Coordinates of C-alpha atoms and ligand atoms in Angstrom, one line a residue:
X7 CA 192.2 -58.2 -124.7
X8 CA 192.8 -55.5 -122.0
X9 CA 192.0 -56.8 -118.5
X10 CA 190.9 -55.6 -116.1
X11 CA 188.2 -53.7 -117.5
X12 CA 187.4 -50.3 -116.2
X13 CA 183.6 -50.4 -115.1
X14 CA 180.7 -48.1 -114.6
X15 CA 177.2 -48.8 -112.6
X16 CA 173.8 -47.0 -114.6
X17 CA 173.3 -45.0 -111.6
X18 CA 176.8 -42.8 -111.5
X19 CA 177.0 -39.6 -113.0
X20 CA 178.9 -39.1 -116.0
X21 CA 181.0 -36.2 -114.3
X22 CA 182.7 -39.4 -112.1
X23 CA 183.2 -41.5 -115.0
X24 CA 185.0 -39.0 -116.7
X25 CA 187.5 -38.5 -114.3
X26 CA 187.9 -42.5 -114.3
X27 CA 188.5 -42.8 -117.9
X28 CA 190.9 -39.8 -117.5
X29 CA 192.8 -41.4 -114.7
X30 CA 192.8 -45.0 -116.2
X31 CA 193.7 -43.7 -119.9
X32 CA 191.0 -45.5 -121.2
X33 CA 188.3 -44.3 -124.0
X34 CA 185.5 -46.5 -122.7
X35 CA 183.8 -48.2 -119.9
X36 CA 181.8 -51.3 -119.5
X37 CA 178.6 -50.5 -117.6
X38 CA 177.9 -53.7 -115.4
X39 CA 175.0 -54.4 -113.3
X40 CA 175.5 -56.4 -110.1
X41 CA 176.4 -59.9 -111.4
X42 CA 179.0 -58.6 -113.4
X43 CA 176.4 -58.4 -116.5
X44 CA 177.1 -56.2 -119.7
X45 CA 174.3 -54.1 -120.0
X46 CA 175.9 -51.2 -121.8
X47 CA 179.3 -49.5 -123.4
X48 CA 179.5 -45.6 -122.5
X49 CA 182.8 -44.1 -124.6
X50 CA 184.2 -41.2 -125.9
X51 CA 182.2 -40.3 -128.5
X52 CA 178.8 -40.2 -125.8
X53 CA 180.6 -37.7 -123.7
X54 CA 181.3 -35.9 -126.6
X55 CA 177.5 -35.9 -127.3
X56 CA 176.9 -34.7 -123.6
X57 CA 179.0 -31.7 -124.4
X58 CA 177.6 -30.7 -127.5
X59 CA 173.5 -30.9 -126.2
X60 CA 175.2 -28.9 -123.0
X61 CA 174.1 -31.2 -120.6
X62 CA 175.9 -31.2 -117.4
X63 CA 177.8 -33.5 -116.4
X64 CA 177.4 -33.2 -112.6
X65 CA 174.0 -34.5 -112.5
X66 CA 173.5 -36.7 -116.2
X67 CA 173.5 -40.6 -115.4
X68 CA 175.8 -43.0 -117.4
X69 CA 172.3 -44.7 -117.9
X70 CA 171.2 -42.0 -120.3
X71 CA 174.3 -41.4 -122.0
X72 CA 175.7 -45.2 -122.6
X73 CA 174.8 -47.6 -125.7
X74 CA 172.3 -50.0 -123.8
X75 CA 172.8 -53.7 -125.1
X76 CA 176.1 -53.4 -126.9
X77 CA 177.4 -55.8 -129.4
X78 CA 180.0 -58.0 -127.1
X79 CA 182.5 -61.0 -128.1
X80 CA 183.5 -64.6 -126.5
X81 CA 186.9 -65.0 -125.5
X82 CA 187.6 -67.9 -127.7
X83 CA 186.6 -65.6 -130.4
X84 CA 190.3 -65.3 -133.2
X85 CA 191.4 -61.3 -132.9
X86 CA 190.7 -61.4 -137.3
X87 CA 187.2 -62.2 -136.1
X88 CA 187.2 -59.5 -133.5
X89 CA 188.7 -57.1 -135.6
X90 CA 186.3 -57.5 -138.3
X91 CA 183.2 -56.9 -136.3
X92 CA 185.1 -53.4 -134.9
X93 CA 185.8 -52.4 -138.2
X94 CA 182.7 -53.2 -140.0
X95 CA 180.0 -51.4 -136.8
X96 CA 182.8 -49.0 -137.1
X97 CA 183.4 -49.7 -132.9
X98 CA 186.6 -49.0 -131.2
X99 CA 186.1 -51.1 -128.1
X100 CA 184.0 -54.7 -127.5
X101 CA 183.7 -56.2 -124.5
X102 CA 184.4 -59.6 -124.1
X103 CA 182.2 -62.1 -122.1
X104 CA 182.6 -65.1 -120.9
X105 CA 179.4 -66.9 -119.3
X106 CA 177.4 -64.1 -119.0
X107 CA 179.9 -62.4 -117.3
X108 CA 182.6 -59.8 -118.3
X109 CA 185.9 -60.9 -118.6
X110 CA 187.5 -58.2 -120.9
X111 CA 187.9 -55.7 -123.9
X112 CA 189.2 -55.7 -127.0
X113 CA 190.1 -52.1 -128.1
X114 CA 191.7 -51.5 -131.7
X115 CA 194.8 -50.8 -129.9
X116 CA 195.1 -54.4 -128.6
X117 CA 194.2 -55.4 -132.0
X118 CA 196.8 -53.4 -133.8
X119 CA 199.3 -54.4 -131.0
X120 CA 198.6 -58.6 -132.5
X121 CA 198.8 -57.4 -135.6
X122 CA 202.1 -55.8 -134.7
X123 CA 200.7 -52.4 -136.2
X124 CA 202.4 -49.5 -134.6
X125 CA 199.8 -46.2 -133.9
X126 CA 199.6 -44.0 -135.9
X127 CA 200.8 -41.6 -134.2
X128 CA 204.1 -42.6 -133.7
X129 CA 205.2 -43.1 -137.6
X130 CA 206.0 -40.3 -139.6
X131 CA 203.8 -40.3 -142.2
X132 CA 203.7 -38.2 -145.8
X133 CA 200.7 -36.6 -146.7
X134 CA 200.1 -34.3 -149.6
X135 CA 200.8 -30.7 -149.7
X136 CA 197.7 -28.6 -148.5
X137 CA 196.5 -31.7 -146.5
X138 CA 194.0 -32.1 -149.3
X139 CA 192.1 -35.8 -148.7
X140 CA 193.6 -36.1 -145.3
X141 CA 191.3 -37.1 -142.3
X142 CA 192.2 -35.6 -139.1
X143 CA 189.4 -35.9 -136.8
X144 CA 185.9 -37.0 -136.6
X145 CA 183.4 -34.5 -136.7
X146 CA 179.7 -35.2 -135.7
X147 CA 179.1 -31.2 -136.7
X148 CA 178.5 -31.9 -140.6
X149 CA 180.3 -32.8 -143.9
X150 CA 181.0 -32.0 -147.5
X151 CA 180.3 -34.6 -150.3
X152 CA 182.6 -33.1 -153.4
X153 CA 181.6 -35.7 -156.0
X154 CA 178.4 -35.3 -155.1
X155 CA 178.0 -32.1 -154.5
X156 CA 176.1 -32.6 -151.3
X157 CA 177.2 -31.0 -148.0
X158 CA 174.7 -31.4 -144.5
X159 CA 174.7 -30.1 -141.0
X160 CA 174.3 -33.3 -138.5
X161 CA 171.8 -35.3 -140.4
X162 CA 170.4 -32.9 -142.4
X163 CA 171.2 -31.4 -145.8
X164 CA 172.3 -27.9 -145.5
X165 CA 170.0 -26.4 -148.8
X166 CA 166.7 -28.2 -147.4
X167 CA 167.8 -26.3 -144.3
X168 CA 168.2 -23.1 -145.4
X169 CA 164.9 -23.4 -147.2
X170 CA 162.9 -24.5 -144.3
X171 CA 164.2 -23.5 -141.1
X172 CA 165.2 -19.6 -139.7
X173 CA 168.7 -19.3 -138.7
X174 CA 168.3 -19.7 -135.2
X175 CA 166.7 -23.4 -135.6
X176 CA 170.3 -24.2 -137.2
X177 CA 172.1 -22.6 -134.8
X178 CA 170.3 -24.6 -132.1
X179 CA 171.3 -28.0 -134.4
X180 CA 174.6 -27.1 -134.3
X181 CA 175.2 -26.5 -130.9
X182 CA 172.9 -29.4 -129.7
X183 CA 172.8 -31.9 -132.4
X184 CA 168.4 -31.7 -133.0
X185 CA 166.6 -28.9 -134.1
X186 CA 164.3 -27.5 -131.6
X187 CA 161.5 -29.4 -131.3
X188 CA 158.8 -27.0 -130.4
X189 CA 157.8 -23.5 -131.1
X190 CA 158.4 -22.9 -127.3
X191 CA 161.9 -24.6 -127.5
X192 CA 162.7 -22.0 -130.6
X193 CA 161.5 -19.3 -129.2
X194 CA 163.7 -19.9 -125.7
X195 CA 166.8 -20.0 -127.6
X196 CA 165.6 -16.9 -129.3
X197 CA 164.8 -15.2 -126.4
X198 CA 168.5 -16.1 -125.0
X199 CA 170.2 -14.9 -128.2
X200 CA 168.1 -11.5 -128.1
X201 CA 169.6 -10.6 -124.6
X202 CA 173.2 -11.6 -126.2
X203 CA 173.3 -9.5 -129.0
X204 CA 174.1 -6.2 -127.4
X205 CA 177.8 -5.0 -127.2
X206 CA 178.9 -4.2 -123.3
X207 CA 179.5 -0.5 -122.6
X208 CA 182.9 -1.5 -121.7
X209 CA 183.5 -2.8 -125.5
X210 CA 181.4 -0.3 -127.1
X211 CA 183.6 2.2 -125.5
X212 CA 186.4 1.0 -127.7
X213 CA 184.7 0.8 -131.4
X214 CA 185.6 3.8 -131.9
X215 CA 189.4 3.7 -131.7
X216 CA 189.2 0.3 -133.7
X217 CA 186.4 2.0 -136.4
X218 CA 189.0 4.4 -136.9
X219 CA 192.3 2.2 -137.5
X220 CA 193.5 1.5 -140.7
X221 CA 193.9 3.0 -144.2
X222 CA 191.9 2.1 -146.3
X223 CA 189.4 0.3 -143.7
X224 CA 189.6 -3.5 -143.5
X225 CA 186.1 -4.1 -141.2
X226 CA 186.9 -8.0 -141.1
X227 CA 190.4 -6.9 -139.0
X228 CA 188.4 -4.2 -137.3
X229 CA 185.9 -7.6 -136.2
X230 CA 188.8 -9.3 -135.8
X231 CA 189.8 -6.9 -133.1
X232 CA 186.4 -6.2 -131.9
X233 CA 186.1 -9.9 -131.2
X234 CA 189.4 -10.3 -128.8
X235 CA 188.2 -7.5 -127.1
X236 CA 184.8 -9.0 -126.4
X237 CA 186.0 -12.0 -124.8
X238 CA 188.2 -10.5 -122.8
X239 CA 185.5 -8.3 -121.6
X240 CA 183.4 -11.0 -120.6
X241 CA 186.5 -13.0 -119.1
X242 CA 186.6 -16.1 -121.2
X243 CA 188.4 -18.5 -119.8
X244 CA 190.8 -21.0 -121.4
X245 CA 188.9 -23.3 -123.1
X246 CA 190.9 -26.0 -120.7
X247 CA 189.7 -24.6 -117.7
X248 CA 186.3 -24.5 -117.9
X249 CA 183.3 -27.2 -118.5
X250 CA 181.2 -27.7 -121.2
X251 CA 178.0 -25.5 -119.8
X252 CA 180.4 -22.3 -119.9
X253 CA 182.1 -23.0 -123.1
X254 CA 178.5 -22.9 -124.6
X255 CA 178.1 -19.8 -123.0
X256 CA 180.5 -18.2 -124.2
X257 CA 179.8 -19.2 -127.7
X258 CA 176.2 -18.3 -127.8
X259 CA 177.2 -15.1 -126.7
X260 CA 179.9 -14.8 -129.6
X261 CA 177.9 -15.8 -132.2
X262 CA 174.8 -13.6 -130.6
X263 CA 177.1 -10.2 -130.9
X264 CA 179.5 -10.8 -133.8
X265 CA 176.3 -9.2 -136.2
X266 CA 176.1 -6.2 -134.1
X267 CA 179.6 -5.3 -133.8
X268 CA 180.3 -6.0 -137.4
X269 CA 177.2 -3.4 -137.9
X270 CA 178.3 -0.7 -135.5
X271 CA 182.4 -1.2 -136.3
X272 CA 181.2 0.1 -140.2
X273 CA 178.9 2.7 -139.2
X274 CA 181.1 4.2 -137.0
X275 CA 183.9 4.2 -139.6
X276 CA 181.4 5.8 -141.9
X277 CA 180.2 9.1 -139.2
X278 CA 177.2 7.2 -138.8
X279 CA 175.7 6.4 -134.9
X280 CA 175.9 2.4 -134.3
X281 CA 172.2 1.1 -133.9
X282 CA 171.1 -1.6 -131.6
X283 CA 169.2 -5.0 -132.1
X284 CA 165.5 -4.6 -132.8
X285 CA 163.7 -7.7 -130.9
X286 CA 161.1 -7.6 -133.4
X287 CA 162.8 -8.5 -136.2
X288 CA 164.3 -11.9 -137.4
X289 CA 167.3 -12.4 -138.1
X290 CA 168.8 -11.1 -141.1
X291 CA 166.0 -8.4 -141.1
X292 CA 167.5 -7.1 -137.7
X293 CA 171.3 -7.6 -139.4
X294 CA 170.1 -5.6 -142.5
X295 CA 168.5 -2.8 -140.1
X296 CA 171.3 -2.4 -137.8
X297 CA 173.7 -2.0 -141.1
X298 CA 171.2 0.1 -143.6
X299 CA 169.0 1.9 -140.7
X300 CA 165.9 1.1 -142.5
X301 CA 163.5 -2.3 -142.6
X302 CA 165.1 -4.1 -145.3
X303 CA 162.3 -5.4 -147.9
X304 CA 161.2 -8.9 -146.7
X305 CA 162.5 -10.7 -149.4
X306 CA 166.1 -9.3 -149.1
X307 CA 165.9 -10.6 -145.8
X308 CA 164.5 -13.7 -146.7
X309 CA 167.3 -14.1 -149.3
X310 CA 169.7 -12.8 -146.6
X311 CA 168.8 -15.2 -144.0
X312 CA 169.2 -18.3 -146.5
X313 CA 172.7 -17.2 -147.8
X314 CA 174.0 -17.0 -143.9
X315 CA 172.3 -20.5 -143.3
X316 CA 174.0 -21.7 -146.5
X317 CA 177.0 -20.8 -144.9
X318 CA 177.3 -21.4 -141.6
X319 CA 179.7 -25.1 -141.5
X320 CA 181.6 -26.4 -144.6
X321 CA 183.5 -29.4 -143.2
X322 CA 187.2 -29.2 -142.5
X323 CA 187.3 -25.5 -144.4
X324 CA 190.6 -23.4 -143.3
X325 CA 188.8 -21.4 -140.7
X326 CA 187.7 -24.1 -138.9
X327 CA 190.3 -26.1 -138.9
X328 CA 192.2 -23.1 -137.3
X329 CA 189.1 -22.3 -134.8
X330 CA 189.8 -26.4 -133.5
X331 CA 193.8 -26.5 -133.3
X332 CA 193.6 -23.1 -131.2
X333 CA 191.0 -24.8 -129.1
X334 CA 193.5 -28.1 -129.4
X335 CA 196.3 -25.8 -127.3
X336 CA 193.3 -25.4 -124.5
X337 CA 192.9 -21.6 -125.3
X338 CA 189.9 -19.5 -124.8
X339 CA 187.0 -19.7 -127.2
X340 CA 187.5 -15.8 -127.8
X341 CA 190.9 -16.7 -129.2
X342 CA 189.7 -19.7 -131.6
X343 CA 187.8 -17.6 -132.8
X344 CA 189.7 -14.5 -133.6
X345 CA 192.0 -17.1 -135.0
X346 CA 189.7 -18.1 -137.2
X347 CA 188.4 -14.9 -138.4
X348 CA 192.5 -14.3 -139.3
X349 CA 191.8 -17.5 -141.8
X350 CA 189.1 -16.3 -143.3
X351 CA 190.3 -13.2 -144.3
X352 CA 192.5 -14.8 -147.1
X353 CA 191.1 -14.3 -150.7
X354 CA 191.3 -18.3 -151.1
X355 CA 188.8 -18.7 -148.6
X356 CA 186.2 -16.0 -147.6
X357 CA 187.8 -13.1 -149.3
X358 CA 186.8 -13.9 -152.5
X359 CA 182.9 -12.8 -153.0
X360 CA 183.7 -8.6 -153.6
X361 CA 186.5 -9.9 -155.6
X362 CA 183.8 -12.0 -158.0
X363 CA 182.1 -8.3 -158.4
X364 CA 184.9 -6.9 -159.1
X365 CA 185.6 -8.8 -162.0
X366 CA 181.9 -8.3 -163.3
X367 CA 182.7 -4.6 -162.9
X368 CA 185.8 -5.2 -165.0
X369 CA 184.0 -7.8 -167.9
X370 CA 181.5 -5.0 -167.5
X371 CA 179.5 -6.4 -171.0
X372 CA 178.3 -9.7 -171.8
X373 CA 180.4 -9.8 -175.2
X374 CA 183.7 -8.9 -173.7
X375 CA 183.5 -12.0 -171.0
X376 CA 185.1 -14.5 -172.8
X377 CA 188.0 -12.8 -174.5
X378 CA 188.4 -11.3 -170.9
X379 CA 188.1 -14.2 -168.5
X380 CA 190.4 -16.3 -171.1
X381 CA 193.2 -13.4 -171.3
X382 CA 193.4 -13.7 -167.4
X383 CA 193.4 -17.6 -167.3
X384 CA 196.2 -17.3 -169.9
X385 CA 198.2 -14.7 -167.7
X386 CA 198.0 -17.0 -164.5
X387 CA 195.4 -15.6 -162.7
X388 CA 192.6 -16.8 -160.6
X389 CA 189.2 -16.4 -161.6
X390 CA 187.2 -15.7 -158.3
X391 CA 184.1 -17.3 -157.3
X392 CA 185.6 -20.4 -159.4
X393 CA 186.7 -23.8 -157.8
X394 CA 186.8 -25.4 -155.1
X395 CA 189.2 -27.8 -152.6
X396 CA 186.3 -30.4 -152.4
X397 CA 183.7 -30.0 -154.9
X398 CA 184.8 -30.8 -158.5
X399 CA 181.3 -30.5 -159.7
X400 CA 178.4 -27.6 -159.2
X401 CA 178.7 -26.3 -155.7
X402 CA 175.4 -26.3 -153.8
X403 CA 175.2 -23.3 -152.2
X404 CA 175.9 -21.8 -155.7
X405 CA 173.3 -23.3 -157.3
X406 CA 170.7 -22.5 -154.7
X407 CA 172.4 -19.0 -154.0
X408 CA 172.0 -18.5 -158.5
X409 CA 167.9 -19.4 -157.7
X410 CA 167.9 -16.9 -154.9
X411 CA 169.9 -14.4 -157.1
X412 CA 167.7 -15.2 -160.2
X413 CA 164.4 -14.3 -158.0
X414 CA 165.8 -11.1 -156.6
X415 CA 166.4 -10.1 -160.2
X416 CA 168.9 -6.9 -161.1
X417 CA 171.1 -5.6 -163.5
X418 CA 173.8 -7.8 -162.6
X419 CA 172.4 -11.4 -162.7
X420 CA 172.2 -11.7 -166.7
X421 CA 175.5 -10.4 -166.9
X422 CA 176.7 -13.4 -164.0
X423 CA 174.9 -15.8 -166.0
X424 CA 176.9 -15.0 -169.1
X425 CA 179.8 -14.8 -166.9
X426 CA 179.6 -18.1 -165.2
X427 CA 179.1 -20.0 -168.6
X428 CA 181.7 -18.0 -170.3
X429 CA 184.3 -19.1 -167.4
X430 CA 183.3 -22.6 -167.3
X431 CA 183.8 -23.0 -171.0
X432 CA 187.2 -21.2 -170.5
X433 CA 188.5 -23.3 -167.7
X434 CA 187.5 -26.0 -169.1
X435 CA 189.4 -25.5 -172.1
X436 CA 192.4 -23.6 -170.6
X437 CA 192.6 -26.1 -167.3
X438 CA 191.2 -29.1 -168.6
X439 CA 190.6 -32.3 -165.8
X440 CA 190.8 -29.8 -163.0
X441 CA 186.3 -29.7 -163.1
X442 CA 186.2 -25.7 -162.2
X443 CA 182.6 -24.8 -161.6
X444 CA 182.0 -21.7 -159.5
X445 CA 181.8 -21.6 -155.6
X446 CA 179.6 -20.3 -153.2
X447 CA 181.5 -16.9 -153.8
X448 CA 180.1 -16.3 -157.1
X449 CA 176.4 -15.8 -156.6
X450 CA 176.8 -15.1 -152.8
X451 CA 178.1 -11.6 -154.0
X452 CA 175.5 -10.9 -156.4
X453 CA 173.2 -11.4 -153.4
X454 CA 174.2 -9.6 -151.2
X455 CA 175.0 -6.8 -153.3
X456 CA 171.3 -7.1 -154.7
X457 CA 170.0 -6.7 -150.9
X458 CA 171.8 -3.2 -150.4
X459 CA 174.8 -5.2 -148.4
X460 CA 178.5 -3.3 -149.2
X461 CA 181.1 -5.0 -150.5
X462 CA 183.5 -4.4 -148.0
X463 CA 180.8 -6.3 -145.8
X464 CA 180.5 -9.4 -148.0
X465 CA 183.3 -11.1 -146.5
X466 CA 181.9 -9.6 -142.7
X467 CA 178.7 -11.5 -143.1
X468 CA 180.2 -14.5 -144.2
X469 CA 182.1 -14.1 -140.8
X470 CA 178.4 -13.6 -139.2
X471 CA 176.8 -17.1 -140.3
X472 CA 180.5 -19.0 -139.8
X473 CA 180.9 -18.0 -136.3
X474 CA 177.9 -20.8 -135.2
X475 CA 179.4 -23.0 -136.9
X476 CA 183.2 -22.0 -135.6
X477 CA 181.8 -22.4 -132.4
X478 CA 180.3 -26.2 -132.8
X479 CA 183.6 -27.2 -133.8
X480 CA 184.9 -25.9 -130.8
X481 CA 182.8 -27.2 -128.6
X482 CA 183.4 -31.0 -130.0
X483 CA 187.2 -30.1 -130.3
X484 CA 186.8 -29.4 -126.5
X485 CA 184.5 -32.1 -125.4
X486 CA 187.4 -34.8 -127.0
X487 CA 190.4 -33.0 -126.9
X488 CA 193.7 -34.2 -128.0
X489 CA 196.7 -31.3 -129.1
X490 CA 196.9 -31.0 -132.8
X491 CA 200.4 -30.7 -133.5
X492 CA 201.8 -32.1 -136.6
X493 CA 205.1 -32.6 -138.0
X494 CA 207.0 -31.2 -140.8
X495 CA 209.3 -32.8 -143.3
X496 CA 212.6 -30.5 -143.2
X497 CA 214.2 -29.5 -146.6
X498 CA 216.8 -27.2 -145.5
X499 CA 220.4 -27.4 -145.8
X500 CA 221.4 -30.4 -143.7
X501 CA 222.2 -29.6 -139.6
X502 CA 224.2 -29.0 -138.0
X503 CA 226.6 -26.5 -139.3
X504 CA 229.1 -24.8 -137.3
X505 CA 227.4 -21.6 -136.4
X506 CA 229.8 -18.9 -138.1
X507 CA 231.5 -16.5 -136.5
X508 CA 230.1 -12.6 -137.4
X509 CA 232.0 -10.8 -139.6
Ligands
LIG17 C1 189.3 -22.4 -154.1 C2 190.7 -22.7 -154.5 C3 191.7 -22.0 -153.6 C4 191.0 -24.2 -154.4 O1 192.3 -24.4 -154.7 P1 193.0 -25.8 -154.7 O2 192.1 -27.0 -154.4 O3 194.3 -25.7 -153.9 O4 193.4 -26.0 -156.2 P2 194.8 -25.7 -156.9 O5 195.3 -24.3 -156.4 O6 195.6 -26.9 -156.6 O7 194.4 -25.6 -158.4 C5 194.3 -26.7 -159.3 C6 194.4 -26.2 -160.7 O8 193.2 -25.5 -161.1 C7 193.6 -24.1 -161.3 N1 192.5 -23.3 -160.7 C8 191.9 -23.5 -159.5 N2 191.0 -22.5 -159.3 C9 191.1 -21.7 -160.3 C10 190.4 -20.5 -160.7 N3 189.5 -20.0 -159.9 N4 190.8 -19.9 -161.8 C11 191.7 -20.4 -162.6 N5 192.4 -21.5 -162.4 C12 192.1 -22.2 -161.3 C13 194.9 -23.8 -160.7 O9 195.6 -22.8 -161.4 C14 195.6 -25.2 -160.9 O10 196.0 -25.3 -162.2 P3 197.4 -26.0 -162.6 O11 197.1 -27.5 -162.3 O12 197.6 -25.7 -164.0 O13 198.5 -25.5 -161.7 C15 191.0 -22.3 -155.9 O14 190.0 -22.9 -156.8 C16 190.9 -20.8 -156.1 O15 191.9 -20.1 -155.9 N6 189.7 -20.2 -156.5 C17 189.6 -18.8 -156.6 C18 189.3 -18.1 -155.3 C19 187.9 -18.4 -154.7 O16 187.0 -18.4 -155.4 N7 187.9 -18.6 -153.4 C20 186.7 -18.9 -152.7 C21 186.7 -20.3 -152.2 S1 185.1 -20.8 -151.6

């Protein structure tokens, strides 16, 4: 056990006690009353739920934030005992009492150092190419079930969600950890997002020139661009530097204007005058509007609105995981997320839904599907809008995305249907074991190409939704932060070798 233990009283602010833990390198503190009585346990993970509800730190009390009561141990209790009550509540520190009084804490570092474990992070350890099954942080932001085929945001699952909720009610959960709990509360957050939305003069000015780049015209790099633009407009600063009220500034304000500029960076690029936010609208209607020029139907918003809420957090997916080691280095939320948008971009990842058209272009007729799809599995090739890292049965956005798709109707959707059982069949046949079913790709293009949407926008508006959840990783990568830096196992020809002379 660790002696002596670092303390808190109920009545300091948390601010203080952060700076103690800092300065004593410790992930928890006992809060004591006056007789030296354990009334509570405030760690790591509470601060990290300060952050994320954007409390400030200044002024909240340890007594709000701690875990009143907590489970404590007597000193004569064995360290197997000890251990098995951290690992089973799932606790990384107990304190010890002795008499009523605090005498300790046992940490799962002492424990490891009885059990003569060394940490982890001083071994070298193997793990498998593409880090697939590998934990690397926790996340209270949301998670994927791949067996299941069940993925949530917090507590929730991320279909009822998008069935129930308008995008900003998510938004709000992700950055806060509750949905709003009044209409007053949503419409606040509304309100605050409206006034975000519109792009400074001083980066409008520059659409333009980035509208125009490029040959043939990539608008996710022309975001890309946009973005790092935006935030150093508005002077984010390194994500190091500042506290947690002006980190979730900055991301409300990111995620508020990343619609609008993806909208205005196309039309410029296509002649067309960029058109601001309509206040009346929701969401998606106000995306569609700012993109088409017109009121888009109500139910291609609707359908709209719960694609971009089906898509807004997908556990430890590539972007994300790039959004929280920039954030790891201490760099401005502007550059996480331009990072981030650079992962996306990759046909693996978000690049793939125009490609899944494309390939219904190419089958063109329900008859030529499977002597098509199984020529191009034979060849090598990937079939788009099929498989997935995680799920290795149906994908759950897909399935609610082929009921959205199925009530929107179209030429297209028979021709998917045939498509998607056709490919299953093949892969099944062709990949057998590897349980290929198709991904959130599939259906989200037929969607959004239903709702008048381009296809060079697809992967744009999967940028639109992924950006709030981006942005909640960041925060929690912030609010806990440790530098991800990982190690590489070296295959080259063995060092050192005389550096030869130039001929
Ligand atoms: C999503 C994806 C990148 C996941 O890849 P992964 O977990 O790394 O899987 P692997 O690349 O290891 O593939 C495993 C096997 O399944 C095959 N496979 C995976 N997805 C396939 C697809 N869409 N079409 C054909 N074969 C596929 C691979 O060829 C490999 O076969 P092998 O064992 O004979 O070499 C992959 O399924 C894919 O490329 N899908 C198409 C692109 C896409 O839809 N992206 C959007 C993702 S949301």
């Amino acid at each position: 056990m660790s002696r002596p233990v670092v303390t808190a009283e109920p009545a300091e602010r948390i601010a203080t006690i952060a700076q103690r833990m800092r300065d004593n390198k410790v992930g928890s503190v006992v809060v004591v009353d006056h007789d030296d009585r354990v009334i509570g346990i405030l760690t790591e993970r509470d601060m990290l739920r300060l952050a994320a509800a954007g409390s400030d730190a200044s002024t909240a009390k340890v007594s709000e934030w701690m875990t009143a009561d907590p489970d404590t141990v007597a000193s004569g209790v064995d360290a197997t005992a000890a251990f098995a009550r951290l690992a089973e509540h799932g606790y990384r520190h107990i304190p010890v009492v002795d008499g009523g009084r605090l005498s300790g804490i046992v940490s799962m570092r002492d424990l490891m150092r009885v059990a003569m474990i060394q940490p982890a992070d001083a071994q070298a350890h193997e793990v498998p190419k593409g880090l697939e099954g590998v934990v690397v942080a926790d996340t209270m932001v949301g998670d994927v079930r791949g067996l299941e085929g069940f993925y949530h945001y917090r507590e929730y699952s991320a279909v009822d969600l998008a069935k129930s909720r308008p995008i900003e009610d998510v938004w709000f959960l992700m950055f806060s950890g509750r949905l709003p709990a009044t209409l007053a509360e949503r419409e606040e957050f509304a309100a605050d997002k409206r006034t975000r939305r519109r792009v400074p003069d001083a980066v409008m000015e520059v659409l333009p020139a980035i509208a125009r780049a490029g040959e043939p015209f990539v608008p996710l790099d022309a975001l890309r661009t946009a973005v790092s633009q935006y935030g150093a407009t508005l002077g984010f600063r390194p994500s190091i530097d500042v506290d947690s009220v002006e980190l979730h500034d900055n991301a409300m304000s990111v995620c508020a204007v990343v619609p609008t500029l993806i909208c205005a960076l196309w039309r410029l690029r296509n002649g067309l005058e960029p058109i601001a936010p309509r206040d009346d609208l929701a969401y998606a209607a106000n995306y569609l509007y700012m993109m088409q020029g017109v009121e888009p139907e109500p139910e291609y918003a609707a359908a709209v609105e719960k694609y971009l809420i089906s898509t807004i957090d997908h556990g430890f997916n590539a972007s994300t995981f790039t959004a929280r080691v920039i954030t790891s280095t201490g760099a401005d939320l502007g550059a996480a997320v331009v990072g981030a948008i650079g992962a996306l971009s990759g046909p693996l990842h978000g690049g793939a839904p125009s490609r899944a058209l494309q390939m219904l272009d190419e089958i063109g007729t329900a008859d030529r599907a499977e002597p098509w799809l199984r020529a191009a599995v034979e060849r090598g090739d990937r079939l788009m809008g099929f498989g997935h890292r995680v799920y290795k049965t149906d994908d759950p956005r897909s399935l609610m995305l082929r009921e959205v798709a199925e009530q929107l109707g179209g030429d297209k959707m028979e021709l998917a249907r045939h498509i998607e059982t056709a490919a299953v069949k093949v892969l099944d046949e062709l990949k057998p074991g590897r349980r290929l079913y198709t991904n959130v790709e599939f259906y989200a293009g037929i969607v959004m190409d239903r709702c008048g949407i381009p296809r060079e926008l697809f992967t744009p508006t999967f940028a639109a939704s992924r950006v709030i959840g981006w942005c909640a990783h960041i925060l929690e990568q912030a609010a806990d932060n440790r530098l991800i830096r990982p190690s590489a196992h070296y295959v080259g020809p063995p060092p050192p070798e005389p550096v030869p002379p130039i001929r």
